[in-house]
mmCIF file of C-alpha atoms in Angstrom:
data_model
loop_
_atom_site.group_PDB
_atom_site.id
_atom_site.type_symbol
_atom_site.label_atom_id
_atom_site.label_comp_id
_atom_site.label_asym_id
_atom_site.label_seq_id
_atom_site.Cartn_x
_atom_site.Cartn_y
_atom_site.Cartn_z
ATOM 1 C CA UNK A 26 -4.128 20.254 33.080
ATOM 2 C CA UNK A 27 -4.799 17.779 30.363
ATOM 3 C CA UNK A 28 -1.663 15.836 28.555
ATOM 4 C CA UNK A 29 -1.983 15.283 24.770
ATOM 5 C CA UNK A 30 -0.505 12.283 23.574
ATOM 6 C CA UNK A 31 1.749 12.536 20.826
ATOM 7 C CA UNK A 32 -0.440 11.597 17.887
ATOM 8 C CA UNK A 33 -2.663 14.470 19.348
ATOM 9 C CA UNK A 34 0.131 16.967 19.024
ATOM 10 C CA UNK A 35 1.520 15.663 15.717
ATOM 11 C CA UNK A 36 -1.682 14.252 13.543
ATOM 12 C CA UNK A 37 -1.188 12.355 10.637
ATOM 13 C CA UNK A 38 -2.569 13.840 7.493
ATOM 14 C CA UNK A 39 -4.708 11.951 5.370
ATOM 15 C CA UNK A 40 -5.246 13.121 1.831
ATOM 16 C CA UNK A 41 -7.199 11.395 -1.245
ATOM 17 C CA UNK A 42 -6.461 12.284 -4.899
ATOM 18 C CA UNK A 43 -9.316 11.880 -6.889
ATOM 19 C CA UNK A 44 -8.004 11.442 -10.531
ATOM 20 C CA UNK A 45 -5.270 9.061 -11.271
ATOM 21 C CA UNK A 46 -1.840 10.471 -10.915
ATOM 22 C CA UNK A 47 1.208 9.611 -12.968
ATOM 23 C CA UNK A 48 3.934 8.020 -11.570
ATOM 24 C CA UNK A 49 6.986 9.844 -11.643
ATOM 25 C CA UNK A 50 4.881 13.088 -10.572
ATOM 26 C CA UNK A 51 3.509 11.056 -7.284
ATOM 27 C CA UNK A 52 6.938 9.760 -6.721
ATOM 28 C CA UNK A 53 8.364 13.405 -6.552
ATOM 29 C CA UNK A 54 5.661 14.550 -4.693
ATOM 30 C CA UNK A 55 6.120 11.694 -2.329
ATOM 31 C CA UNK A 56 9.904 12.255 -1.678
ATOM 32 C CA UNK A 57 9.324 16.007 -1.375
ATOM 33 C CA UNK A 58 7.063 15.377 1.191
ATOM 34 C CA UNK A 59 9.205 13.269 2.820
ATOM 35 C CA UNK A 60 11.996 15.870 2.725
ATOM 36 C CA UNK A 61 9.758 18.115 4.689
ATOM 37 C CA UNK A 62 8.972 15.931 7.006
ATOM 38 C CA UNK A 63 12.666 15.240 8.092
ATOM 39 C CA UNK A 64 12.956 18.986 8.591
ATOM 40 C CA UNK A 65 10.060 19.233 10.647
ATOM 41 C CA UNK A 66 8.390 21.330 8.287
ATOM 42 C CA UNK A 67 5.203 19.371 7.387
ATOM 43 C CA UNK A 68 2.798 16.707 9.028
ATOM 44 C CA UNK A 69 2.954 13.015 8.773
ATOM 45 C CA UNK A 70 0.868 11.972 5.614
ATOM 46 C CA UNK A 71 -1.101 8.725 3.947
ATOM 47 C CA UNK A 72 -1.871 9.482 0.519
ATOM 48 C CA UNK A 73 -4.283 7.982 -1.483
ATOM 49 C CA UNK A 74 -4.469 7.480 -4.951
ATOM 50 C CA UNK A 75 -4.910 5.671 -8.257
ATOM 51 C CA UNK A 76 -2.127 5.285 -11.009
ATOM 52 C CA UNK A 77 -2.265 4.612 -14.853
ATOM 53 C CA UNK A 78 -1.455 0.914 -15.473
ATOM 54 C CA UNK A 79 2.273 0.426 -15.208
ATOM 55 C CA UNK A 80 4.913 -1.868 -13.903
ATOM 56 C CA UNK A 81 7.072 -1.006 -10.862
ATOM 57 C CA UNK A 82 10.243 -2.724 -9.837
ATOM 58 C CA UNK A 83 11.733 -3.345 -6.264
ATOM 59 C CA UNK A 84 15.032 -3.198 -5.040
ATOM 60 C CA UNK A 85 15.112 -7.473 -5.280
ATOM 61 C CA UNK A 86 13.531 -7.282 -8.646
ATOM 62 C CA UNK A 87 14.527 -10.087 -10.886
ATOM 63 C CA UNK A 88 14.471 -9.147 -15.034
ATOM 64 C CA UNK A 89 13.205 -12.562 -15.748
ATOM 65 C CA UNK A 90 10.180 -12.091 -13.967
ATOM 66 C CA UNK A 91 8.963 -9.280 -16.106
ATOM 67 C CA UNK A 92 7.436 -11.292 -18.590
ATOM 68 C CA UNK A 93 6.081 -8.690 -20.913
ATOM 69 C CA UNK A 94 8.248 -5.466 -20.660
ATOM 70 C CA UNK A 95 6.478 -3.612 -23.670
ATOM 71 C CA UNK A 96 2.875 -4.405 -21.951
ATOM 72 C CA UNK A 97 3.231 -1.012 -19.840
ATOM 73 C CA UNK A 98 5.420 1.308 -18.834
ATOM 74 C CA UNK A 99 7.970 -0.054 -15.916
ATOM 75 C CA UNK A 100 9.721 2.250 -13.317
ATOM 76 C CA UNK A 101 12.113 1.389 -11.092
ATOM 77 C CA UNK A 102 11.462 2.448 -7.083
ATOM 78 C CA UNK A 103 13.599 2.318 -4.296
ATOM 79 C CA UNK A 104 11.059 0.106 -2.326
ATOM 80 C CA UNK A 105 11.277 -3.292 -1.078
ATOM 81 C CA UNK A 106 10.146 -6.215 -3.079
ATOM 82 C CA UNK A 107 10.028 -7.080 -6.731
ATOM 83 C CA UNK A 108 7.849 -6.684 -9.934
ATOM 84 C CA UNK A 109 4.242 -5.417 -9.073
ATOM 85 C CA UNK A 110 1.365 -3.834 -10.676
ATOM 86 C CA UNK A 111 -0.444 -0.544 -10.229
ATOM 87 C CA UNK A 112 -3.219 0.685 -12.271
ATOM 88 C CA UNK A 113 -7.240 2.053 -12.085
ATOM 89 C CA UNK A 114 -9.034 0.090 -9.389
ATOM 90 C CA UNK A 115 -6.376 -0.698 -7.342
ATOM 91 C CA UNK A 116 -6.208 2.081 -3.965
ATOM 92 C CA UNK A 117 -2.395 2.754 -3.354
ATOM 93 C CA UNK A 118 -1.745 4.548 -0.417
ATOM 94 C CA UNK A 119 1.463 6.169 0.102
ATOM 95 C CA UNK A 120 2.561 6.104 4.032
ATOM 96 C CA UNK A 121 4.937 9.276 5.113
ATOM 97 C CA UNK A 122 5.595 8.833 8.538
ATOM 98 C CA UNK A 123 8.542 9.816 10.935
ATOM 99 C CA UNK A 124 9.926 6.676 12.283
ATOM 100 C CA UNK A 125 11.551 8.778 15.191
ATOM 101 C CA UNK A 126 7.700 9.105 16.698
ATOM 102 C CA UNK A 127 7.458 5.241 16.559
ATOM 103 C CA UNK A 128 10.575 4.264 17.964
ATOM 104 C CA UNK A 129 12.067 3.452 15.129
ATOM 105 C CA UNK A 130 11.153 -0.465 14.510
ATOM 106 C CA UNK A 131 10.724 -0.916 10.777
ATOM 107 C CA UNK A 132 9.517 -4.274 11.679
ATOM 108 C CA UNK A 133 6.548 -3.066 13.996
ATOM 109 C CA UNK A 134 6.108 -0.637 11.420
ATOM 110 C CA UNK A 135 5.340 -3.330 8.611
ATOM 111 C CA UNK A 136 3.050 -5.574 10.946
ATOM 112 C CA UNK A 137 1.038 -2.658 11.590
ATOM 113 C CA UNK A 138 0.236 -1.867 7.859
ATOM 114 C CA UNK A 139 -0.350 -5.623 7.670
ATOM 115 C CA UNK A 140 -3.048 -5.228 10.363
ATOM 116 C CA UNK A 141 -4.479 -2.095 9.040
ATOM 117 C CA UNK A 142 -5.080 -4.223 5.896
ATOM 118 C CA UNK A 143 -6.333 -6.821 7.849
ATOM 119 C CA UNK A 144 -8.936 -4.462 9.364
ATOM 120 C CA UNK A 145 -9.697 -2.803 6.563
ATOM 121 C CA UNK A 146 -11.117 -6.074 4.558
ATOM 122 C CA UNK A 147 -13.002 -7.535 7.769
ATOM 123 C CA UNK A 148 -15.193 -4.278 7.022
ATOM 124 C CA UNK A 149 -16.210 -6.055 3.919
ATOM 125 C CA UNK A 150 -16.399 -9.673 5.762
ATOM 126 C CA UNK A 151 -12.770 -11.258 4.027
ATOM 127 C CA UNK A 152 -10.268 -12.364 6.072
ATOM 128 C CA UNK A 153 -7.251 -11.563 5.113
ATOM 129 C CA UNK A 154 -4.028 -13.358 6.519
ATOM 130 C CA UNK A 155 -0.234 -12.889 6.890
ATOM 131 C CA UNK A 156 1.719 -15.536 5.324
ATOM 132 C CA UNK A 157 5.445 -16.323 6.375
ATOM 133 C CA UNK A 158 8.033 -15.596 3.235
ATOM 134 C CA UNK A 159 5.382 -13.863 1.438
ATOM 135 C CA UNK A 160 4.812 -10.122 1.793
ATOM 136 C CA UNK A 161 1.316 -8.498 1.766
ATOM 137 C CA UNK A 162 -2.243 -9.727 2.144
ATOM 138 C CA UNK A 163 -3.778 -13.166 1.078
ATOM 139 C CA UNK A 164 -7.162 -14.697 1.128
ATOM 140 C CA UNK A 165 -8.226 -18.466 0.496
ATOM 141 C CA UNK A 166 -9.981 -19.642 -1.945
ATOM 142 C CA UNK A 167 -10.964 -23.097 -0.965
ATOM 143 C CA UNK A 168 -13.474 -22.699 -3.858
ATOM 144 C CA UNK A 169 -10.450 -22.820 -6.324
ATOM 145 C CA UNK A 170 -8.665 -25.832 -4.718
ATOM 146 C CA UNK A 171 -7.763 -26.914 -1.459
ATOM 147 C CA UNK A 172 -4.254 -24.590 -1.133
ATOM 148 C CA UNK A 173 -5.521 -21.938 -3.635
ATOM 149 C CA UNK A 174 -4.553 -18.818 -1.988
ATOM 150 C CA UNK A 175 -4.416 -15.009 -3.713
ATOM 151 C CA UNK A 176 -2.903 -11.838 -3.090
ATOM 152 C CA UNK A 177 -5.220 -9.429 -2.593
ATOM 153 C CA UNK A 178 -2.623 -6.330 -1.342
ATOM 154 C CA UNK A 179 0.915 -5.656 -1.770
ATOM 155 C CA UNK A 180 3.259 -4.035 0.762
ATOM 156 C CA UNK A 181 6.458 -2.367 -0.004
ATOM 157 C CA UNK A 182 8.144 -0.240 2.139
ATOM 158 C CA UNK A 183 11.055 2.247 1.857
ATOM 159 C CA UNK A 184 12.531 3.823 4.823
ATOM 160 C CA UNK A 185 15.321 7.026 4.565
ATOM 161 C CA UNK A 186 16.840 9.060 7.063
ATOM 162 C CA UNK A 187 13.517 8.113 9.542
ATOM 163 C CA UNK A 188 11.114 9.078 7.048
ATOM 164 C CA UNK A 189 8.846 6.209 5.312
ATOM 165 C CA UNK A 190 7.851 6.412 1.720
ATOM 166 C CA UNK A 191 5.680 4.008 -0.385
ATOM 167 C CA UNK A 192 3.280 1.326 1.208
ATOM 168 C CA UNK A 193 0.662 -0.360 0.197
ATOM 169 C CA UNK A 194 -1.419 -1.046 -2.712
ATOM 170 C CA UNK A 195 -5.115 -2.796 -2.364
ATOM 171 C CA UNK A 196 -6.988 -4.767 -4.994
ATOM 172 C CA UNK A 197 -10.549 -2.990 -5.413
ATOM 173 C CA UNK A 198 -11.612 -3.576 -9.116
ATOM 174 C CA UNK A 199 -8.401 -3.368 -10.959
ATOM 175 C CA UNK A 200 -8.075 -5.355 -14.355
ATOM 176 C CA UNK A 201 -6.594 -8.679 -12.797
ATOM 177 C CA UNK A 202 -5.290 -9.989 -16.529
ATOM 178 C CA UNK A 203 -2.729 -6.934 -16.514
ATOM 179 C CA UNK A 204 -0.957 -8.913 -13.712
ATOM 180 C CA UNK A 205 -0.234 -11.776 -16.310
ATOM 181 C CA UNK A 206 2.709 -9.550 -17.834
ATOM 182 C CA UNK A 207 4.715 -10.073 -14.766
ATOM 183 C CA UNK A 208 5.779 -12.467 -11.663
ATOM 184 C CA UNK A 209 3.863 -10.609 -9.250
ATOM 185 C CA UNK A 210 6.358 -10.573 -6.235
ATOM 186 C CA UNK A 211 8.143 -13.181 -7.551
ATOM 187 C CA UNK A 212 5.359 -15.686 -6.488
ATOM 188 C CA UNK A 213 4.569 -18.242 -9.323
ATOM 189 C CA UNK A 214 2.160 -20.864 -7.369
ATOM 190 C CA UNK A 215 -0.473 -18.052 -6.267
ATOM 191 C CA UNK A 216 -2.580 -15.779 -8.042
ATOM 192 C CA UNK A 217 -3.836 -12.571 -7.437
ATOM 193 C CA UNK A 218 -7.701 -11.581 -6.469
ATOM 194 C CA UNK A 219 -9.670 -8.391 -5.519
ATOM 195 C CA UNK A 220 -12.422 -7.536 -3.934
ATOM 196 C CA UNK A 221 -15.038 -7.506 -7.002
ATOM 197 C CA UNK A 222 -13.090 -10.703 -8.000
ATOM 198 C CA UNK A 223 -14.400 -12.250 -4.943
ATOM 199 C CA UNK A 224 -17.837 -11.124 -5.556
ATOM 200 C CA UNK A 225 -17.924 -7.959 -3.428
ATOM 201 C CA UNK A 226 -19.709 -4.731 -5.421
ATOM 202 C CA UNK A 227 -17.359 -2.367 -3.696
ATOM 203 C CA UNK A 228 -15.706 1.068 -5.313
ATOM 204 C CA UNK A 229 -12.347 2.998 -4.274
ATOM 205 C CA UNK A 230 -14.686 5.139 -2.213
ATOM 206 C CA UNK A 231 -15.906 2.172 0.096
ATOM 207 C CA UNK A 232 -12.684 0.949 0.075
ATOM 208 C CA UNK A 233 -11.335 4.317 1.340
ATOM 209 C CA UNK A 234 -13.703 4.379 3.974
ATOM 210 C CA UNK A 235 -12.413 1.471 5.381
ATOM 211 C CA UNK A 236 -9.398 2.220 4.950
ATOM 212 C CA UNK A 237 -9.506 5.144 7.145
ATOM 213 C CA UNK A 238 -11.613 3.123 9.862
ATOM 214 C CA UNK A 239 -9.130 0.755 10.174
ATOM 215 C CA UNK A 240 -5.980 2.962 10.233
ATOM 216 C CA UNK A 241 -7.154 5.300 12.935
ATOM 217 C CA UNK A 242 -7.947 1.802 14.963
ATOM 218 C CA UNK A 243 -4.292 1.024 14.204
ATOM 219 C CA UNK A 244 -2.068 4.258 14.171
ATOM 220 C CA UNK A 245 -4.350 6.870 15.706
ATOM 221 C CA UNK A 246 -6.841 9.751 14.661
ATOM 222 C CA UNK A 247 -6.297 11.424 11.194
ATOM 223 C CA UNK A 248 -6.951 15.068 10.009
ATOM 224 C CA UNK A 249 -8.141 15.440 6.296
ATOM 225 C CA UNK A 250 -5.969 17.505 4.015
ATOM 226 C CA UNK A 251 -4.979 18.181 0.762
ATOM 227 C CA UNK A 252 -2.941 15.731 -1.562
ATOM 228 C CA UNK A 253 0.559 16.887 -1.951
ATOM 229 C CA UNK A 254 0.084 17.600 -6.043
#
């Protein structure tokens, strides 16, 4: 008699939206899916998508960090963190996981999300690193200065009634100048980068493959499914 693991009994769905999804619609769909997970009416889900150019404000956002308030639409969110940018060429992954199945340890989940991104970057021979006191994943840029480090991925999570929402964003090939309208994540002394900015001709499809391989290594198997909208 075989014994299935929890991951096998409750696989995580893996959905990819091909066209950019407006932020309000994505937020509503994500929250509706999280509610269904709480009611045991839907499976856990990782949803990969792009947004049109916009800024989002986390729960710690400071008004003075929005440098150009009229440049792009600005949306307040329930995730942790400060201001960040989303736009074409950036892969956003919304993570809807049941924390009761993961022991309820949010700190451990954030560490797993960091490891996921680091493993995905390693597929492109990019060394992503954590930094104490600086959320997200960073890469050293020695050619730009001895201490220069740029952010390549952001992490902002919300946990409500045991289910996570929001997640990560990985810069594949976004327009990096769009970050100039905010102080990204409240950090002024470091910059932002992307896979193409590092000289790698990576597409979103390439990134999706790397993200899936890395996710399964960290979190377990996924099952392809349709996006929630």
